[in-house]
Short mmCIF file of C-alpha atoms in Angstrom, two decimals:
data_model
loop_
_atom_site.label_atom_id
_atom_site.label_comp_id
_atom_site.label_asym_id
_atom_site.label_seq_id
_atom_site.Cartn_x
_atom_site.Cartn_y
_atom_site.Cartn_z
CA UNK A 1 246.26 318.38 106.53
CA UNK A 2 250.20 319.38 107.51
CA UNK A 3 251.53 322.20 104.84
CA UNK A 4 254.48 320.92 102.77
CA UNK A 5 257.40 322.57 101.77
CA UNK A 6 257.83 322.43 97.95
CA UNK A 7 261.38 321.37 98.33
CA UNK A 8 260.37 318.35 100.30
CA UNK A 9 257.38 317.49 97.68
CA UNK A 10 260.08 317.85 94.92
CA UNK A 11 262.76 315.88 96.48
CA UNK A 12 260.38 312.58 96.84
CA UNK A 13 257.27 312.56 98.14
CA UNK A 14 255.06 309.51 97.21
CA UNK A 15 252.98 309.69 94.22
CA UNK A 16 249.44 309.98 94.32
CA UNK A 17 249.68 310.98 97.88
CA UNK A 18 247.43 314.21 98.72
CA UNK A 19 249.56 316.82 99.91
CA UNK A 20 248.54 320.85 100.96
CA UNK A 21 251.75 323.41 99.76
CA UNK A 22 251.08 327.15 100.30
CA UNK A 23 253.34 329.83 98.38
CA UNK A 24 253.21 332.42 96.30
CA UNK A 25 252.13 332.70 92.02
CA UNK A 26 255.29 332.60 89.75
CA UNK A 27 253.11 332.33 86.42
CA UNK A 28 249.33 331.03 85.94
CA UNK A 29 249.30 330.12 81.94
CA UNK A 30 246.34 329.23 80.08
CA UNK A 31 244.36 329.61 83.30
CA UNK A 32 245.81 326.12 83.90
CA UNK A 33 249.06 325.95 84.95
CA UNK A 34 250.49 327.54 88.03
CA UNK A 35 253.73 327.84 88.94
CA UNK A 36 254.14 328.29 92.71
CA UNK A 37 256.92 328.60 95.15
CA UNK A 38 257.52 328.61 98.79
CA UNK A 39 261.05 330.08 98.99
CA UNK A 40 262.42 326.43 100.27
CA UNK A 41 264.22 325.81 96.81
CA UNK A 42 264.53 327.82 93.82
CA UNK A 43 262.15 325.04 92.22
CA UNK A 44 259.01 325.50 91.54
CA UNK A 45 255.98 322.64 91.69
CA UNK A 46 253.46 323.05 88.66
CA UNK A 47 249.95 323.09 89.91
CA UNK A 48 247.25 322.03 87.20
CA UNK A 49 243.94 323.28 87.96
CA UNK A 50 240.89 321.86 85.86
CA UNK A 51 239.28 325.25 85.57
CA UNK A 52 235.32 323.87 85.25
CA UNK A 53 235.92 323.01 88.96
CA UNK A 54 236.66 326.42 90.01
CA UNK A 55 234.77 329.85 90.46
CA UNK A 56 235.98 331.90 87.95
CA UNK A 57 236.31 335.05 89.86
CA UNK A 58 238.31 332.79 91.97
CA UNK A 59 240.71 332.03 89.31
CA UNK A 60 241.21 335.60 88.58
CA UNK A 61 242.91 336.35 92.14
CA UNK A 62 245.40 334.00 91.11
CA UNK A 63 247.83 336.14 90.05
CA UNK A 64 251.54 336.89 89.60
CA UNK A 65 253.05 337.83 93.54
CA UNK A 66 249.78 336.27 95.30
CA UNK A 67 249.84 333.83 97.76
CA UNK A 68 247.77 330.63 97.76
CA UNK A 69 247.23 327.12 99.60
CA UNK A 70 246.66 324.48 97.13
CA UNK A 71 245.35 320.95 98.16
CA UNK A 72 245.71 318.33 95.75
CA UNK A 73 246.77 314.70 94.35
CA UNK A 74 250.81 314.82 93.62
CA UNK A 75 251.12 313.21 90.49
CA UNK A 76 254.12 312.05 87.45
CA UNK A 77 253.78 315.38 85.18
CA UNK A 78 252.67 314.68 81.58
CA UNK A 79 254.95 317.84 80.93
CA UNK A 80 258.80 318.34 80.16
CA UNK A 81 260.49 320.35 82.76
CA UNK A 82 259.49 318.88 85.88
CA UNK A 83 258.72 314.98 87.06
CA UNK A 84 255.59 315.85 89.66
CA UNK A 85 252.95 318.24 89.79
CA UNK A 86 249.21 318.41 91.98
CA UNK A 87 246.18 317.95 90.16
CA UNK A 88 244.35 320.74 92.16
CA UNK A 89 241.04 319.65 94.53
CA UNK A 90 240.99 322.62 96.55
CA UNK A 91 242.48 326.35 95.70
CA UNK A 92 241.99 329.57 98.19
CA UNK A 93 243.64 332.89 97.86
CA UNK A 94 245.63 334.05 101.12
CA UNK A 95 246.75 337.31 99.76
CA UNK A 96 246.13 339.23 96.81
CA UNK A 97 248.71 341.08 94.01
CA UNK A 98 246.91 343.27 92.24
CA UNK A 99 248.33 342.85 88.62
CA UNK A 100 248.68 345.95 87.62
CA UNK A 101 251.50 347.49 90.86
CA UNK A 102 253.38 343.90 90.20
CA UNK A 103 253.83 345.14 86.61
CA UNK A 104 255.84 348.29 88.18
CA UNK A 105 257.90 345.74 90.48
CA UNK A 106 260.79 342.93 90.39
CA UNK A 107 258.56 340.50 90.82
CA UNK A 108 257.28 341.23 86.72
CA UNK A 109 258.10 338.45 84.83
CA UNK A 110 261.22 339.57 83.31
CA UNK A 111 265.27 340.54 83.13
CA UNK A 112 265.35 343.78 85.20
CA UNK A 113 268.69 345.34 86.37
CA UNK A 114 270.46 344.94 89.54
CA UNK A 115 270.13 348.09 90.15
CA UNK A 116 266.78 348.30 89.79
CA UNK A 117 266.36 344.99 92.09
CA UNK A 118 268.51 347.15 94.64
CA UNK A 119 265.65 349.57 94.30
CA UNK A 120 263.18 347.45 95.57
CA UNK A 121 265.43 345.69 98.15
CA UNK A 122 261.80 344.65 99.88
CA UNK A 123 260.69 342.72 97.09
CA UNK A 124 264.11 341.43 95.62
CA UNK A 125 264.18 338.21 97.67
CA UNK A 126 261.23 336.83 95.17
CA UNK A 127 263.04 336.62 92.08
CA UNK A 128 265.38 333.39 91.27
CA UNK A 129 268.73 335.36 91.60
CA UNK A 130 268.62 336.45 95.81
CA UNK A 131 266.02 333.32 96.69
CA UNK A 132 269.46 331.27 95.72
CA UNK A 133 271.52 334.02 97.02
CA UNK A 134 269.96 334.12 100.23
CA UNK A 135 269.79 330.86 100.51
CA UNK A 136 273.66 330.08 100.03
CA UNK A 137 274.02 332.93 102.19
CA UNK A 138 272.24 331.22 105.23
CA UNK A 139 274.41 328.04 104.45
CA UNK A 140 277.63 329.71 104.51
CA UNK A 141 276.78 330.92 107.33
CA UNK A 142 275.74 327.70 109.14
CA UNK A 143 278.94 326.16 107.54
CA UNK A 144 281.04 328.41 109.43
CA UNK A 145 279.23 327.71 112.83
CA UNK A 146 279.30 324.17 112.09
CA UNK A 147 283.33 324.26 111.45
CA UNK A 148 283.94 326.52 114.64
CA UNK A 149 282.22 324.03 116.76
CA UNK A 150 283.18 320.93 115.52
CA UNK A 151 286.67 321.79 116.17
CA UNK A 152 286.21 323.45 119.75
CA UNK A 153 286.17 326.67 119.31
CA UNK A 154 283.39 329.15 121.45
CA UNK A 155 281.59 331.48 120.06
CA UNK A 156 281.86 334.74 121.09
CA UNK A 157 279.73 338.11 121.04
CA UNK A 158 282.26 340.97 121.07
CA UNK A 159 281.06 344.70 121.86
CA UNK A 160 279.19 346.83 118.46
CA UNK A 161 279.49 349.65 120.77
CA UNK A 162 283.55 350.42 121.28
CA UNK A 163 285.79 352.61 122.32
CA UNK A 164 288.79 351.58 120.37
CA UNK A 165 289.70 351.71 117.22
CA UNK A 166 291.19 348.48 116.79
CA UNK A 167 292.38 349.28 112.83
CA UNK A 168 293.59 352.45 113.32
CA UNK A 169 291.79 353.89 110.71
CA UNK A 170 289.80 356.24 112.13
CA UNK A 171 286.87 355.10 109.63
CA UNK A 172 284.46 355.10 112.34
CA UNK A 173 280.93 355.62 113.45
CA UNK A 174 279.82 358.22 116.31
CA UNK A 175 277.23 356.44 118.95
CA UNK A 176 276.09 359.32 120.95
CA UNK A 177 272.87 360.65 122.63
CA UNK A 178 274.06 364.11 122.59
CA UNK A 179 272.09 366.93 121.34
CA UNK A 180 273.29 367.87 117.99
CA UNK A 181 272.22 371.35 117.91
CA UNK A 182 273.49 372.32 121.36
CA UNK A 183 276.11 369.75 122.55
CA UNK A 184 277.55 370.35 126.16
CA UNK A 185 281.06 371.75 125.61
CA UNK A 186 284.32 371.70 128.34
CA UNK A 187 286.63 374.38 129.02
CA UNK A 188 288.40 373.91 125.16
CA UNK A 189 285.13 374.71 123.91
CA UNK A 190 284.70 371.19 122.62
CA UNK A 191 282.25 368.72 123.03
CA UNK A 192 282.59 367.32 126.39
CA UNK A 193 282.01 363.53 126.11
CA UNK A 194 281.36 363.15 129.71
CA UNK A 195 278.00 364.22 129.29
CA UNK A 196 277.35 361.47 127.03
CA UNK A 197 275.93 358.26 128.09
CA UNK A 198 278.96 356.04 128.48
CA UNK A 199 280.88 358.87 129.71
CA UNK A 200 283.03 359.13 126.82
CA UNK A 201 283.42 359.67 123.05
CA UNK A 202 282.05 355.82 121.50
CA UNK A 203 281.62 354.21 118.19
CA UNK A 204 280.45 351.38 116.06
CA UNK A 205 283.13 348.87 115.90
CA UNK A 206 285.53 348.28 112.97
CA UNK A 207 286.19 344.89 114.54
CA UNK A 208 285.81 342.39 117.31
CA UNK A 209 289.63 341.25 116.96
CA UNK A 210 290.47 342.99 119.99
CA UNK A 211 287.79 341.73 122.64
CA UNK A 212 288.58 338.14 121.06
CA UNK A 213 292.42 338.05 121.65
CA UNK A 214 291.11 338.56 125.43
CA UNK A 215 288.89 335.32 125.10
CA UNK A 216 291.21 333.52 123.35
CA UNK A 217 293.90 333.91 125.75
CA UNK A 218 291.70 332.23 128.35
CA UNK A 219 289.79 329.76 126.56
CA UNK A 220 292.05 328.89 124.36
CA UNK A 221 289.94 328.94 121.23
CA UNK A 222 287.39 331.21 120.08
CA UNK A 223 285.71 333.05 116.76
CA UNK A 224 283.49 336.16 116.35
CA UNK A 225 280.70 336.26 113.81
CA UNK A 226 278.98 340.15 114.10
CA UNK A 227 278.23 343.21 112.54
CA UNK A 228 280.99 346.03 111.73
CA UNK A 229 281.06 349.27 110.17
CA UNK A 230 283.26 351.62 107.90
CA UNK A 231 282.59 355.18 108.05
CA UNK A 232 284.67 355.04 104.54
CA UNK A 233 282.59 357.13 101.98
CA UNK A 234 283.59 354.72 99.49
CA UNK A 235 280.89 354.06 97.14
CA UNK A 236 282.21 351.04 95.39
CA UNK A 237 281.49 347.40 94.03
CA UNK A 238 283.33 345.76 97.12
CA UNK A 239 282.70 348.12 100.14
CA UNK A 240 279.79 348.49 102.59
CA UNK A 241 279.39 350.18 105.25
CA UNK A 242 277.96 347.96 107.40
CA UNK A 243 278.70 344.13 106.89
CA UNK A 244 279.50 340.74 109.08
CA UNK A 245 282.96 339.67 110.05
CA UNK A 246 283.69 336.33 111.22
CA UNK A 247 287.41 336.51 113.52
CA UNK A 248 288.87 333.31 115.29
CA UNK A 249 291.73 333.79 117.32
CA UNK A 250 294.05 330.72 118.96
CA UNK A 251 296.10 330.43 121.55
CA UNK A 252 299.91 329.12 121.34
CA UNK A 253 299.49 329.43 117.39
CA UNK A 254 302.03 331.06 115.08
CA UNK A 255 302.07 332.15 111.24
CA UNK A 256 302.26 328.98 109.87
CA UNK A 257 299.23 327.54 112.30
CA UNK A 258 297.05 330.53 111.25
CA UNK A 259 297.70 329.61 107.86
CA UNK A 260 296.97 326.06 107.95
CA UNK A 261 293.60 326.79 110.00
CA UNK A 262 292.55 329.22 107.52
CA UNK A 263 293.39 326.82 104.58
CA UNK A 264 291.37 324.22 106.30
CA UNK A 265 288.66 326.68 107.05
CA UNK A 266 288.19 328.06 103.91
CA UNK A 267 288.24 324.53 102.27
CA UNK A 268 285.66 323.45 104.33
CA UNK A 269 282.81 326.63 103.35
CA UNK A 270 283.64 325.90 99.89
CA UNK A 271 283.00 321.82 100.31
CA UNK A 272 280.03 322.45 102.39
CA UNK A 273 277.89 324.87 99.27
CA UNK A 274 279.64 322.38 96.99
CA UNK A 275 277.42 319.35 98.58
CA UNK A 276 274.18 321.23 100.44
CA UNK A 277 273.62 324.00 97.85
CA UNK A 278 273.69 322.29 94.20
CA UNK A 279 270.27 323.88 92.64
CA UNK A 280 271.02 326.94 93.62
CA UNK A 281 275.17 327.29 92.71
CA UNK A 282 273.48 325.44 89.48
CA UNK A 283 271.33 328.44 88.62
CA UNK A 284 273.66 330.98 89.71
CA UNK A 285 276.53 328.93 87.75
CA UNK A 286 274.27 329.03 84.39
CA UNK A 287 273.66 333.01 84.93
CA UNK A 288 276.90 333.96 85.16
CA UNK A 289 277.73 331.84 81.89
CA UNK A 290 275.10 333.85 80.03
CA UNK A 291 276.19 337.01 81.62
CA UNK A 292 279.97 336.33 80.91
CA UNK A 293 278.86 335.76 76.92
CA UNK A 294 277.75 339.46 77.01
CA UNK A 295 281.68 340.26 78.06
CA UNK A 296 284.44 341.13 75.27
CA UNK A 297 286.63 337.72 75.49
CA UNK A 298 289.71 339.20 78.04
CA UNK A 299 286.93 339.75 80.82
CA UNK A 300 285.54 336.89 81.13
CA UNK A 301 286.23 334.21 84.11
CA UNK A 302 288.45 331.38 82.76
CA UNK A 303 286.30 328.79 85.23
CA UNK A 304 282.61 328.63 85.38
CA UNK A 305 281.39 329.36 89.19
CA UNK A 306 281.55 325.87 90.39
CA UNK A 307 284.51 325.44 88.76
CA UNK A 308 285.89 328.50 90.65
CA UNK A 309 284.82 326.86 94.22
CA UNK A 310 285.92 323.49 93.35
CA UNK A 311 289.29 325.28 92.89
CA UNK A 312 289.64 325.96 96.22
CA UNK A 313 287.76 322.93 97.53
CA UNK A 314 290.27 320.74 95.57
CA UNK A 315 293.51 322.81 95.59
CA UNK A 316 296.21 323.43 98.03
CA UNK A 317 297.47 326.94 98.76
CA UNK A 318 300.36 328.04 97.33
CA UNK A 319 302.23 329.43 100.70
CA UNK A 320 305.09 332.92 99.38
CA UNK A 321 306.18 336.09 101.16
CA UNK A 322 305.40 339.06 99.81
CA UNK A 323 308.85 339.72 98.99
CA UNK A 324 308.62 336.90 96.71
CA UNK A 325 305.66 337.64 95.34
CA UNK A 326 306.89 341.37 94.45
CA UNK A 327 309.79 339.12 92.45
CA UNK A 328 307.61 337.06 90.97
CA UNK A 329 305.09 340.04 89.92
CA UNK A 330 308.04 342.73 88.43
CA UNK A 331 309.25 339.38 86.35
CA UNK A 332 306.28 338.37 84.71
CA UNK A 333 305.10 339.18 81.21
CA UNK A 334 301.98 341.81 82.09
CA UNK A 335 304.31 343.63 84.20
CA UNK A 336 307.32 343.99 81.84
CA UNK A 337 304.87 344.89 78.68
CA UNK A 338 302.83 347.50 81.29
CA UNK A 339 299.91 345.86 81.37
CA UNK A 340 299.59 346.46 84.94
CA UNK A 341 297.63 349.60 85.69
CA UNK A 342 299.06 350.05 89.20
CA UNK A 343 303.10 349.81 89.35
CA UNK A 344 304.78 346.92 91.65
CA UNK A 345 307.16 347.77 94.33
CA UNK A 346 308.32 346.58 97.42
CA UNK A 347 306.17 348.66 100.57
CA UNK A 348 303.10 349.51 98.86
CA UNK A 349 299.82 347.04 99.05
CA UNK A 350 299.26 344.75 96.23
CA UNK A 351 296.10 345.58 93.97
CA UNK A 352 293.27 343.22 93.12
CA UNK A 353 294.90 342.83 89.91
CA UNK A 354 298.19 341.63 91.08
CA UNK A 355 296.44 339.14 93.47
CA UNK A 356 295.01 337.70 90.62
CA UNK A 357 297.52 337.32 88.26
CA UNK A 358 299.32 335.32 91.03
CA UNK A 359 296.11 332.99 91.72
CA UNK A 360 294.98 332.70 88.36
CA UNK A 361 297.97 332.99 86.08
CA UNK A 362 301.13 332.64 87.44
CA UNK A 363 299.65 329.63 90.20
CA UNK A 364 296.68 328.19 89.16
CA UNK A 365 295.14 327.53 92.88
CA UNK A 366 294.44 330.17 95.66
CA UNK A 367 297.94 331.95 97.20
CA UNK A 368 298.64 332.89 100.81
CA UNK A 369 301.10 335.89 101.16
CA UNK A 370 302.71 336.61 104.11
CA UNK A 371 305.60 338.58 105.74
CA UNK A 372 304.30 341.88 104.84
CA UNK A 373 305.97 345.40 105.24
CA UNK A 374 304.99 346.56 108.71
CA UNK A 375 303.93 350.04 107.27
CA UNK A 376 300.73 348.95 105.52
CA UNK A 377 299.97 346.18 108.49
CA UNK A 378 297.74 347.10 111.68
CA UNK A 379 300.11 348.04 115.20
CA UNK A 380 298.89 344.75 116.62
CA UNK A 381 300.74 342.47 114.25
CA UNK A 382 304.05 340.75 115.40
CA UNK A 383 307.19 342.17 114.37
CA UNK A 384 309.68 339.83 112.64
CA UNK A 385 313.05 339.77 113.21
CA UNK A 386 314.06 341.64 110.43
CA UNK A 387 312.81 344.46 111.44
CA UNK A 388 310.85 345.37 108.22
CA UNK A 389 307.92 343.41 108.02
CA UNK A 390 305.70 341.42 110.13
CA UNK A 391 303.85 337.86 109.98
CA UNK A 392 300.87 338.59 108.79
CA UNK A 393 299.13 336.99 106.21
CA UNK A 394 296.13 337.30 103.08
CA UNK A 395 294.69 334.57 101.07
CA UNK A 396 294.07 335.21 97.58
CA UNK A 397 291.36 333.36 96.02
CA UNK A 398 290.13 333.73 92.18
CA UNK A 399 287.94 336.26 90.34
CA UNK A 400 288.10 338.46 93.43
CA UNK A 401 291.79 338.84 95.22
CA UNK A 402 292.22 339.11 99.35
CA UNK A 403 289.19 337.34 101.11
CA UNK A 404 290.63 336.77 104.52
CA UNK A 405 293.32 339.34 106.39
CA UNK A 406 295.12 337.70 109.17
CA UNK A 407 298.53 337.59 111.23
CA UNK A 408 300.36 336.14 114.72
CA UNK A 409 299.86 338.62 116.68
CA UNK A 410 302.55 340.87 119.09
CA UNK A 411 302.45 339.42 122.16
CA UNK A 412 305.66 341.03 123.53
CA UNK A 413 304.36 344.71 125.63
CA UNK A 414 307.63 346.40 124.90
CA UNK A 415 307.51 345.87 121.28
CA UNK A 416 303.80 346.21 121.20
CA UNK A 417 303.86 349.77 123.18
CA UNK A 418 306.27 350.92 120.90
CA UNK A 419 303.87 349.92 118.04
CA UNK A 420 301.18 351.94 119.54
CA UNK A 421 303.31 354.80 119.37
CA UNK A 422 304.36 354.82 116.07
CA UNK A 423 300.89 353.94 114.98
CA UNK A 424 299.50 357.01 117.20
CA UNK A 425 297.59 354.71 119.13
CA UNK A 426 296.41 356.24 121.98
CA UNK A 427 297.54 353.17 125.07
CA UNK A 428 294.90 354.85 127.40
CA UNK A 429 292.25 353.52 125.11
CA UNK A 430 293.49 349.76 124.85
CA UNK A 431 294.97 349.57 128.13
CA UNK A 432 293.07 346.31 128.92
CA UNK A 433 294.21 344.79 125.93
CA UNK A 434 297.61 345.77 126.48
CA UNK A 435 297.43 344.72 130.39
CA UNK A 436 296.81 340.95 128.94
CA UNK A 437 301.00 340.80 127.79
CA UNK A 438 301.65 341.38 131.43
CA UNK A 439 299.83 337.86 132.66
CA UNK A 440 301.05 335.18 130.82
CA UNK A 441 301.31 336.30 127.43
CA UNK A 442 301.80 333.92 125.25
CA UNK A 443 302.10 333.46 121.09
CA UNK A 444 298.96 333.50 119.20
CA UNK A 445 297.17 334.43 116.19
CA UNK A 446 293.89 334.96 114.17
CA UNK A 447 292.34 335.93 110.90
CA UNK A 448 289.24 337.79 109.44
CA UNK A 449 287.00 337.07 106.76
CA UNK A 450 284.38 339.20 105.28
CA UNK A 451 281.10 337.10 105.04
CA UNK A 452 279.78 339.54 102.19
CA UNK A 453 283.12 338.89 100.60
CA UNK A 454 282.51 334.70 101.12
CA UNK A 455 279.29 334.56 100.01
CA UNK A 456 280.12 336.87 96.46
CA UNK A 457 282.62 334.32 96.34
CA UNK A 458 280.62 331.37 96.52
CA UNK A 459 277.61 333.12 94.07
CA UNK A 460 279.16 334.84 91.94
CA UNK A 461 277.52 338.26 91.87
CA UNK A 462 279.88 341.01 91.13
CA UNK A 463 278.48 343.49 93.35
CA UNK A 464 279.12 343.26 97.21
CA UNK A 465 275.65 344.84 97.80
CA UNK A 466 273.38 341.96 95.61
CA UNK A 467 275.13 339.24 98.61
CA UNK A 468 273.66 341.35 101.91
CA UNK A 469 269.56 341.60 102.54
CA UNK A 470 269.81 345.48 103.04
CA UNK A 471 273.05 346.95 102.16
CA UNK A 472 274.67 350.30 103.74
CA UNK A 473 276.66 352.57 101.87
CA UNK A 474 277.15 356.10 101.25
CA UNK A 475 273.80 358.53 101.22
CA UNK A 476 271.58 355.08 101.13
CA UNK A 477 270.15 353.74 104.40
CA UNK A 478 266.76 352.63 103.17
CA UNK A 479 264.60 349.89 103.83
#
């Protein structure tokens, strides 16, 4: 007989049809009722075994964390709490959990921490919270391919391996086969790159941006979707040091067609967990609401989860410069009684808290800002005529400020060399990017959007490391 998944058996098999489903023991109580899953929904199917018909020594293998193969009748349950179940013919053990190392593990039958679940990253994926996590995760992720290609864009793999720094940041990681102890040095008693295997100094890439503006300006349309990395020793709730950007860039588009792609975009991710991803965000959405109970009442979310991504499913964007939105911020209530903790002024980066007030107080729907001061903006963004700021752009969404970064970028060499320089970035190191404004440069534009940052969106979880399989940060590369 053809395995099942339990997600098909649950969502309508035929009664009284024999079906085989292999997974692993949630609960056995009353050495009748087993409670198995299979990771294909966060459902499980209740087995009932008729325990006469079984070796007993059998039974006792069946355990909490083993994995079975149970053949049986599916049948209406006699039970609350579920509307099948298999009457159990046939029962064999696949893999054994000894009982007493699951009692030192997640996979215990209980609350545990998240930082405890981080512990035992390995094992995490078997509890409720990161099967549902993981599995939004995957469909954000196909939601995004499915939008890119529906709408023409190609899909392509930009260099982990760079010599640029395409932020400017400096944040980066070494890639070198160099012997650390005794590193060839050149005449300034330095380490002499050349020596190295590409020949020069190399790192892991803050970005594919770069690489993609050359794709886009020959295909016309085109989105990354890879790995970067931070070398910021940040050890915070929203950083990682290694995580997955996803970076479309257009041809012949300005501002205001980087914002409407990015509206529709982000519209569309939200729509698609909305409609493909309802036990799960159900779950999830009930766990938070128990979680946000434990909160004093001025922390807690003002929408439930699904109420949060219906928000942006359902809303448009409310479209302000940053000028404006420094107005609107120094004339508003928390600001004027200093309830702000960070102060508001024109030239200095707006904190999570401000972005927040403006999509969930002063708004009511997710904000784009745009026009920002050129000083806290990256060299490649396009200077405006004013002279002070540039067109770039952030979307603000609720319960977690900036999710996407984006701007037209400068497609004019003379302004764009003079960027360089006042950025202090080096032009021998992005020659080739600079050499595209010299054959047919034209306007254009892109965004970013941190997946990690999506999919805490879109679950909930508070903690950019409980939304990635194996997270990277400061003094922790395990698993």
């Amino acid at each position: 007989m053809k395995r099942q998944k339990i997600a098909a058996v649950l969502g309508g098999a035929d009664i009284n049809q024999d079906v085989l489903v292999k997974g692993w023991v949630r609960s056995f109580r009353a050495n009748r009722f087993i409670a198995l899953n299979d990771g294909s929904t966060i459902k499980n199917i209740q087995a009932v075994v008729d325990f006469e018909n079984f070796d007993e020594a059998l039974l006792k293998r069946v355990t909490t964390g083993s994995a079975i193969a149970i053949t049986g009748k599916l049948v209406e349950s006699q039970g609350a709490g579920q509307a099948v179940e298999i009457q159990v013919e046939n029962l064999e053990v696949i893999g054994d959990a000894n009982p007493d190392e699951v009692q030192k593990t997640v996979m215990q039958p209980k609350k545990h921490s998240m930082e405890f679940l981080r512990e035992q990253a390995h094992l995490r994926f078997r509890t409720n919270t990161f099967g549902a996590v993981f599995r939004i995760r995957h469909a954000v992720a196909y939601a995004i391919h499915k939008y890119f290609n529906d709408n023409g864009f190609y899909y392509l793999h930009t260099p982990i391996i760079t010599g640029s720094d395409a932020e400017g940041a400096g944040e980066m990681f070494r890639v070198s086969i160099l012997d650390p102890k005794n590193p060839p040095l050149n005449d300034d008693g330095e380490v002499d790159f050349k020596e190295d295997f590409f020949g020069k100094q190399v790192n892991l890439t803050v970005s594919g941006q770069l690489e993609a503006e050359l794709g886009a300006l020959a295909l016309g349309q085109v989105y990354t979707f890879g790995p970067t990395f931070r070398a910021e020793n940040s050890n915070t709730s929203r950083h990682l040091a290694e995580f997955w950007m996803i970076e479309p860039e257009v041809a012949f588009y300005d501002l205001k067609d980087n914002m409407d792609l990015t509206e529709e975009f982000l519209k569309y991710i939200a729509n698609y967990v909305l409609e493909n991803c309802a036990d799960d965000l159900e779950f999830l959405n009930e766990r938070e609401a128990k979680e946000q109970q434990q909160k004093p009442q001025n922390e807690r979310h003002e929408l439930s989860l699904i109420d949060r991504i219906k928000f942006v499913a359902n809303n448009e964007f409310k479209r302000l410069t940053y000028t404006e939105a420094i107005d609107v911020l120094r004339n508003s209530k928390p600001y004027k009684k200093g309830k702000f903790e960070y102060d508001v002024e024109w030239g200095v980066d707006l904190q999570s808290e401000h972005e927040r007030y403006l999509v969930e107080k002063e708004y009511k729907c997710p904000v784009i800002l745009s026009d920002y001061p050129a000083e806290i903006k990256a060299f490649y963004m396009r200077q405006n005529d004013d002279g002070k700021t540039v067109a770039a752009m952030d979307v603000l969404f609720p319960g977690i400020g900036e999710i996407v970064g984006g701007s037209q970028r400068e497609e004019r060499l003379d302004i764009l060399k003079k960027k360089c320089a006042d950025f202090d970035v080096p032009e021998e190191e992005i020659w080739w990017y600079l050499e595209t404004r010299k054959f047919g440069s034209v306007p254009h534009a892109g965004f970013g959007l941190g997946f990690e940052r999506m999919v805490m969106f879109v679950t909930g979880m508070t903690n950019i490391r409980d939304v990635i399989p194996f997270p990277r940060t400061p003094q922790n590369a395990e698993f």
